Amino acid sequence: MHRIDSSTAQADKFGEGKNGFTGGNPQTGELPTALDADYFDSVQEEICGVIEAAGIALDKTQRNQLLTALPLLFLSRANPFADIAADGAAAIATSLANLGLGDIVLAGVCSGVFGNPGRILIPAIIGGAKQTLIFQWGNIGNGGSGSAGTATLGTTFPNGALGGVLTSYDTTSGGNCVTRTSLSNSSISALFKDLTINYPFTPVRLLTANYFVWGY
């Protein structure tokens, strides 16, 4: 593109080096600006280049092709990112990668249940592969007597249980102790001892503990 530079252009009309047009002045003998082929070629190719860059074929019967082309070349401010979404999955993935959000979006969002029992599933990308870290909690008891107690987990760990802890609670003076005896992908088992009675401390009352386990 260039500003008019024919011999009859009005020099520096819009500032130094920024020529413009003049209609001339018959009284002073000033000639109107001559429009040469160079200038028209420049204007034509600048406008046509925008239209064709938008994938639109030039059509001499249309008067709105430049206006049609511009929204295709720029993101919409009226409906942000709708343009990218309309371009499909590949365009979305590229955009997220350019923003450094690819892995975060691939991982997804947390899910779970807040309650007792409860759980939370935390997605993550580990070594380029999607994994889900799972925390679960709830109560475990001995059923009213005896030492053994087992609780079924709300969600089975799809790959493996990594660890777990137990915390006993008891309002009776002397209390009790609890030990984890097994942990599988779907359950946790515990051994209860009633410290309010004599050895071997085998409970004859309900004993309860909280469990907290994690896996993936």
Coordinates of C-alpha atoms in Angstrom, one line a residue, residues 19-164:
N19 CA 0.4 13.1 0.8
G20 CA -3.3 13.5 0.1
F21 CA -5.7 14.5 -2.6
T22 CA -6.9 17.9 -3.8
G23 CA -9.7 18.9 -6.1
G24 CA -7.6 21.7 -7.5
N25 CA -8.3 25.4 -7.7
P26 CA -9.1 26.9 -11.1
Q27 CA -8.6 30.4 -9.8
T28 CA -5.0 29.8 -8.7
G29 CA -4.2 27.3 -11.5
E30 CA -3.8 24.4 -9.0
L31 CA -4.5 21.1 -10.7
P32 CA -6.6 18.4 -9.2
T33 CA -4.8 15.3 -8.1
A34 CA -4.3 12.8 -10.9
L35 CA -5.1 9.2 -10.1
D36 CA -2.5 6.9 -11.6
A37 CA -2.5 3.2 -12.2
D38 CA 0.0 2.6 -9.4
Y39 CA -2.3 4.0 -6.8
F40 CA -5.4 2.1 -8.0
D41 CA -3.4 -1.2 -8.2
S42 CA -2.2 -0.7 -4.7
V43 CA -5.7 -0.1 -3.3
Q44 CA -7.2 -2.9 -5.3
E45 CA -4.6 -5.5 -4.2
E46 CA -4.8 -4.4 -0.5
I47 CA -8.6 -4.9 -0.4
C48 CA -8.6 -8.0 -2.6
G49 CA -5.9 -9.6 -0.5
V50 CA -8.0 -9.3 2.7
I51 CA -11.0 -10.8 1.0
E52 CA -9.1 -13.7 -0.5
A53 CA -7.2 -14.4 2.7
A54 CA -10.6 -15.1 4.3
G55 CA -11.2 -17.8 1.6
I56 CA -13.8 -15.7 -0.3
A57 CA -13.8 -15.7 -4.1
L58 CA -14.0 -12.2 -5.6
D59 CA -17.4 -11.4 -7.0
K60 CA -18.0 -8.2 -8.9
T61 CA -21.7 -8.3 -8.1
Q62 CA -21.1 -8.0 -4.4
R63 CA -20.5 -4.9 -2.4
N64 CA -20.0 -6.4 1.1
Q65 CA -17.1 -8.8 0.6
L66 CA -14.6 -6.8 2.6
L67 CA -17.1 -6.5 5.5
T68 CA -17.8 -10.3 5.3
A69 CA -14.1 -11.1 5.3
L70 CA -13.0 -9.1 8.3
P71 CA -14.9 -11.2 11.0
L72 CA -13.5 -14.4 9.5
L73 CA -10.0 -13.2 10.1
F74 CA -10.4 -11.9 13.6
L75 CA -11.8 -13.4 16.8
S76 CA -15.2 -12.2 17.8
R77 CA -15.5 -9.9 20.8
A78 CA -19.2 -10.2 20.9
N79 CA -19.0 -14.0 21.6
P80 CA -15.4 -14.7 22.8
F81 CA -13.7 -17.9 21.6
A82 CA -16.9 -19.1 19.8
D83 CA -14.9 -18.8 16.5
I84 CA -12.3 -21.3 17.8
A85 CA -15.0 -23.7 19.2
A86 CA -16.7 -23.7 15.8
D87 CA -13.4 -24.7 14.1
G88 CA -13.5 -28.1 15.9
A89 CA -11.4 -30.2 18.3
A90 CA -8.1 -29.7 16.6
A91 CA -8.4 -25.9 16.8
I92 CA -9.4 -26.1 20.4
A93 CA -6.5 -28.3 21.3
T94 CA -4.0 -26.0 19.6
S95 CA -5.4 -23.0 21.3
L96 CA -5.2 -24.6 24.7
A97 CA -1.6 -25.7 24.1
N98 CA -0.7 -22.2 23.0
L99 CA -2.1 -20.9 26.3
G100 CA -0.2 -23.6 28.3
L101 CA -3.5 -25.1 29.4
G102 CA -3.4 -28.4 27.4
D103 CA -2.6 -30.8 30.3
I104 CA -4.9 -29.1 32.8
V105 CA -7.9 -29.3 30.5
L106 CA -7.0 -32.9 29.5
A107 CA -6.9 -33.9 33.2
G108 CA -10.5 -32.6 33.8
V109 CA -12.1 -31.5 37.0
C110 CA -12.4 -33.0 40.5
S111 CA -15.5 -35.0 41.5
G112 CA -16.6 -36.7 44.6
V113 CA -19.0 -36.8 47.5
F114 CA -18.7 -34.7 50.7
G115 CA -20.2 -36.7 53.5
N116 CA -19.4 -39.7 55.7
P117 CA -18.5 -41.8 54.0
G118 CA -17.1 -39.6 51.3
R119 CA -14.4 -39.3 48.6
I120 CA -12.7 -36.9 46.3
L121 CA -11.3 -37.8 42.9
I122 CA -8.5 -35.5 41.7
P123 CA -7.5 -35.8 38.0
A124 CA -3.8 -35.3 37.1
I125 CA -1.5 -35.7 34.1
I126 CA 1.5 -37.8 35.2
G127 CA 4.1 -38.4 32.5
G128 CA 1.7 -37.4 29.8
A129 CA -0.9 -40.0 30.9
K130 CA -4.1 -39.2 32.7
Q131 CA -4.3 -40.6 36.3
T132 CA -6.8 -40.0 39.1
L133 CA -5.7 -39.6 42.7
I134 CA -8.5 -40.8 45.0
F135 CA -9.0 -40.0 48.7
Q136 CA -11.7 -41.8 50.7
W137 CA -12.9 -41.6 54.2
G138 CA -15.6 -43.0 56.5
N139 CA -16.4 -45.1 59.6
I140 CA -15.4 -48.6 60.5
G141 CA -16.6 -50.6 63.5
N142 CA -16.6 -54.0 65.1
G143 CA -20.3 -54.6 64.7
G144 CA -21.0 -54.4 68.5
S145 CA -18.5 -57.0 69.8
G146 CA -15.3 -58.8 68.8
S147 CA -12.0 -57.4 67.5
A148 CA -12.6 -57.4 63.7
G149 CA -14.1 -54.7 61.6
T150 CA -14.3 -54.2 57.8
A151 CA -15.6 -51.3 55.7
T152 CA -16.4 -51.4 52.0
L153 CA -15.0 -48.4 50.2
G154 CA -17.4 -46.2 48.3
T155 CA -15.2 -46.3 45.2
T156 CA -13.0 -49.2 44.2
F157 CA -9.5 -48.0 43.4
P158 CA -9.0 -48.9 39.7
N159 CA -5.3 -49.3 39.9
G160 CA -4.3 -49.8 43.5
A161 CA -4.7 -48.7 47.1
L162 CA -1.6 -46.8 48.2
G163 CA -2.1 -46.3 52.0
G164 CA -4.5 -45.6 54.8

